[in-house]
């Protein structure tokens, strides 16, 4: 059926239905991304992210290992930045998106959810700090047997968690919080 | 944005997506959404277009320079290794971590460049009221690239890397680090000066 066969009102009803369908599909995708991110969060923190070798001394580092190392030598501001950006922020993003999805379609805590989503979008990208750290260290760690930095499997899981959470937060539009499910209001 | 929104100068609340009427503001006033109470925009003297254009051109030059000069030099027992932004990306690719290399390439090189390029394109169209091709597409891409312009985070990562490397050898900062700081500041300032409502309104008028 071509668009000219519809009246103006019918087109707008159709547009609203399309918007709801798009929202439904987006919510499905976001749920899949959050579940995938949640599954990969554990290996991202258990497996080493990088292997640093300097003058024969080998150091295998997990995300938390890096935090411990900085804290151990008294560089606690750097330890705090990495702890929050690489451990706390990804976990909070997944947990908060889970809560937002759980309440999707309901009218409860709409303002709180809107503010939370805005905060997630603002701080979400800071998790990239660990990936950038790996990139910079890999760049300078190319001195053969004297110094080398190798990326490890943990980095791949970490990047996957980051991508899952960032795409999920981007896909979930703030207006979805304010759209009621059809059976609630319009049915 | 619908036709009704453009006629009445309605703008979308960035916080909740509600349609809000764009009212003229006086000094000290801010337009807030009635639904989610978030600030949509604040009164500003100008439209921010000239400042945005200047910052985006500066950003483009800095993008080029930050990629041309090494960031730091790492010295272990007299053997030195310096790095460009691309060196780490190449290193990760050589270690078969292509997906991570692509992620770093996108967020540290491609997205900042496209963000500045897109902003400059939109500012030229808005300042001189020229209906350049594909303006709405460029606006959408620029908005997306703004979120992915992670230069401030890249700069923090460089500082933390230097602290980490300082435990293992000698680290010397190079000229590239200065350009990365400038690029990070330029990115932050550009977001501060941008007036998305002004750009949206002019783009609608140009259609």
PDB file of C-alpha atoms in Angstrom, chain A residues 52 54-55 59 61 69-70 73 75 81-82 111 114 118 125-126 128-129 131-133 135-140 142-143 146 149-152 155-156 162-163 166 174-175 178, chain B residues 12 15-17 35-38 72 74 76-77 79-81 83 87-88 91-92 95 97 99-100 103-104 107-108 147-148 150 153-154 156-157 160-161 163-165 167-168:
ATOM      1  CA  UNK A  52      54.679  -6.286  30.676  1.00  0.00           C
ATOM      2  CA  UNK A  54      61.095  -5.173  31.369  1.00  0.00           C
ATOM      3  CA  UNK A  55      64.698  -6.443  31.507  1.00  0.00           C
ATOM      4  CA  UNK A  59      54.435  -8.800  35.004  1.00  0.00           C
ATOM      5  CA  UNK A  61      48.380  -7.482  34.888  1.00  0.00           C
ATOM      6  CA  UNK A  69      50.244  -1.717  41.650  1.00  0.00           C
ATOM      7  CA  UNK A  70      49.584   2.034  41.516  1.00  0.00           C
ATOM      8  CA  UNK A  73      53.764   2.556  45.027  1.00  0.00           C
ATOM      9  CA  UNK A  75      50.243   6.687  43.239  1.00  0.00           C
ATOM     10  CA  UNK A  81      41.007   6.936  38.473  1.00  0.00           C
ATOM     11  CA  UNK A  82      41.570   3.418  37.085  1.00  0.00           C
ATOM     12  CA  UNK A 111      12.639  11.345  36.769  1.00  0.00           C
ATOM     13  CA  UNK A 114      16.018  10.005  33.207  1.00  0.00           C
ATOM     14  CA  UNK A 118      21.948  11.139  31.492  1.00  0.00           C
ATOM     15  CA  UNK A 125      33.106   6.596  27.939  1.00  0.00           C
ATOM     16  CA  UNK A 126      35.642   6.870  30.801  1.00  0.00           C
ATOM     17  CA  UNK A 128      37.988   3.520  27.572  1.00  0.00           C
ATOM     18  CA  UNK A 129      40.893   4.682  29.753  1.00  0.00           C
ATOM     19  CA  UNK A 131      42.081   0.424  26.434  1.00  0.00           C
ATOM     20  CA  UNK A 132      43.943   3.682  25.729  1.00  0.00           C
ATOM     21  CA  UNK A 133      46.422   2.788  28.477  1.00  0.00           C
ATOM     22  CA  UNK A 135      47.502   1.220  23.379  1.00  0.00           C
ATOM     23  CA  UNK A 136      50.027   3.774  24.723  1.00  0.00           C
ATOM     24  CA  UNK A 137      51.982   1.116  26.637  1.00  0.00           C
ATOM     25  CA  UNK A 138      52.030  -1.181  23.593  1.00  0.00           C
ATOM     26  CA  UNK A 139      53.415   1.702  21.527  1.00  0.00           C
ATOM     27  CA  UNK A 140      56.399   2.380  23.790  1.00  0.00           C
ATOM     28  CA  UNK A 142      58.551  -2.313  21.582  1.00  0.00           C
ATOM     29  CA  UNK A 143      62.139  -2.578  22.763  1.00  0.00           C
ATOM     30  CA  UNK A 146      64.576  -5.031  27.054  1.00  0.00           C
ATOM     31  CA  UNK A 149      54.038  -4.919  26.324  1.00  0.00           C
ATOM     32  CA  UNK A 150      51.651  -7.581  25.015  1.00  0.00           C
ATOM     33  CA  UNK A 151      47.869  -7.359  24.989  1.00  0.00           C
ATOM     34  CA  UNK A 152      46.119 -10.377  26.532  1.00  0.00           C
ATOM     35  CA  UNK A 155      41.645  -6.759  27.065  1.00  0.00           C
ATOM     36  CA  UNK A 156      39.360  -8.283  24.454  1.00  0.00           C
ATOM     37  CA  UNK A 162      32.754  -1.430  27.093  1.00  0.00           C
ATOM     38  CA  UNK A 163      31.153  -1.708  23.642  1.00  0.00           C
ATOM     39  CA  UNK A 166      28.084   2.023  25.473  1.00  0.00           C
ATOM     40  CA  UNK A 174      15.506   9.058  27.132  1.00  0.00           C
ATOM     41  CA  UNK A 175      12.034   9.406  25.607  1.00  0.00           C
ATOM     42  CA  UNK A 178       8.319   8.613  29.148  1.00  0.00           C
TER      43      UNK A 178
ATOM     44  CA  UNK B  12      13.613  18.457  21.702  1.00  0.00           C
ATOM     45  CA  UNK B  15      17.066  14.930  28.803  1.00  0.00           C
ATOM     46  CA  UNK B  16      13.711  13.271  28.067  1.00  0.00           C
ATOM     47  CA  UNK B  17      12.920  13.951  24.410  1.00  0.00           C
ATOM     48  CA  UNK B  35       8.764  17.332  32.279  1.00  0.00           C
ATOM     49  CA  UNK B  36      12.236  16.304  33.468  1.00  0.00           C
ATOM     50  CA  UNK B  37      13.441  19.715  34.737  1.00  0.00           C
ATOM     51  CA  UNK B  38      16.728  19.455  32.860  1.00  0.00           C
ATOM     52  CA  UNK B  72      56.628  10.406  24.783  1.00  0.00           C
ATOM     53  CA  UNK B  74      60.592   5.580  26.916  1.00  0.00           C
ATOM     54  CA  UNK B  76      65.398   1.478  29.193  1.00  0.00           C
ATOM     55  CA  UNK B  77      69.171   1.167  29.682  1.00  0.00           C
ATOM     56  CA  UNK B  79      67.519   2.089  24.381  1.00  0.00           C
ATOM     57  CA  UNK B  80      64.712   4.438  23.489  1.00  0.00           C
ATOM     58  CA  UNK B  81      61.285   4.049  21.926  1.00  0.00           C
ATOM     59  CA  UNK B  83      55.332   6.702  20.166  1.00  0.00           C
ATOM     60  CA  UNK B  87      52.123   3.358  16.909  1.00  0.00           C
ATOM     61  CA  UNK B  88      49.965   1.725  19.604  1.00  0.00           C
ATOM     62  CA  UNK B  91      51.275  -2.617  17.742  1.00  0.00           C
ATOM     63  CA  UNK B  92      47.877  -3.970  18.746  1.00  0.00           C
ATOM     64  CA  UNK B  95      49.586  -8.723  18.106  1.00  0.00           C
ATOM     65  CA  UNK B  97      44.133  -7.576  18.531  1.00  0.00           C
ATOM     66  CA  UNK B  99      39.273  -5.196  17.065  1.00  0.00           C
ATOM     67  CA  UNK B 100      40.913  -3.249  19.909  1.00  0.00           C
ATOM     68  CA  UNK B 103      38.360   0.798  18.580  1.00  0.00           C
ATOM     69  CA  UNK B 104      41.374   2.965  19.485  1.00  0.00           C
ATOM     70  CA  UNK B 107      37.911   6.956  19.187  1.00  0.00           C
ATOM     71  CA  UNK B 108      41.358   8.596  19.185  1.00  0.00           C
ATOM     72  CA  UNK B 147      30.153  11.406  21.937  1.00  0.00           C
ATOM     73  CA  UNK B 148      33.060   9.373  20.543  1.00  0.00           C
ATOM     74  CA  UNK B 150      37.566  10.745  23.573  1.00  0.00           C
ATOM     75  CA  UNK B 153      40.275  10.494  28.196  1.00  0.00           C
ATOM     76  CA  UNK B 154      43.190   9.687  25.892  1.00  0.00           C
ATOM     77  CA  UNK B 156      44.473  11.084  31.046  1.00  0.00           C
ATOM     78  CA  UNK B 157      45.502   7.624  29.781  1.00  0.00           C
ATOM     79  CA  UNK B 160      48.749   7.305  33.712  1.00  0.00           C
ATOM     80  CA  UNK B 161      50.912   5.420  31.160  1.00  0.00           C
ATOM     81  CA  UNK B 163      53.418   7.144  35.613  1.00  0.00           C
ATOM     82  CA  UNK B 164      53.416   3.388  34.947  1.00  0.00           C
ATOM     83  CA  UNK B 165      56.453   3.559  32.655  1.00  0.00           C
ATOM     84  CA  UNK B 167      58.423   2.769  37.473  1.00  0.00           C
ATOM     85  CA  UNK B 168      60.250   0.771  34.787  1.00  0.00           C
TER      86      UNK B 168
END
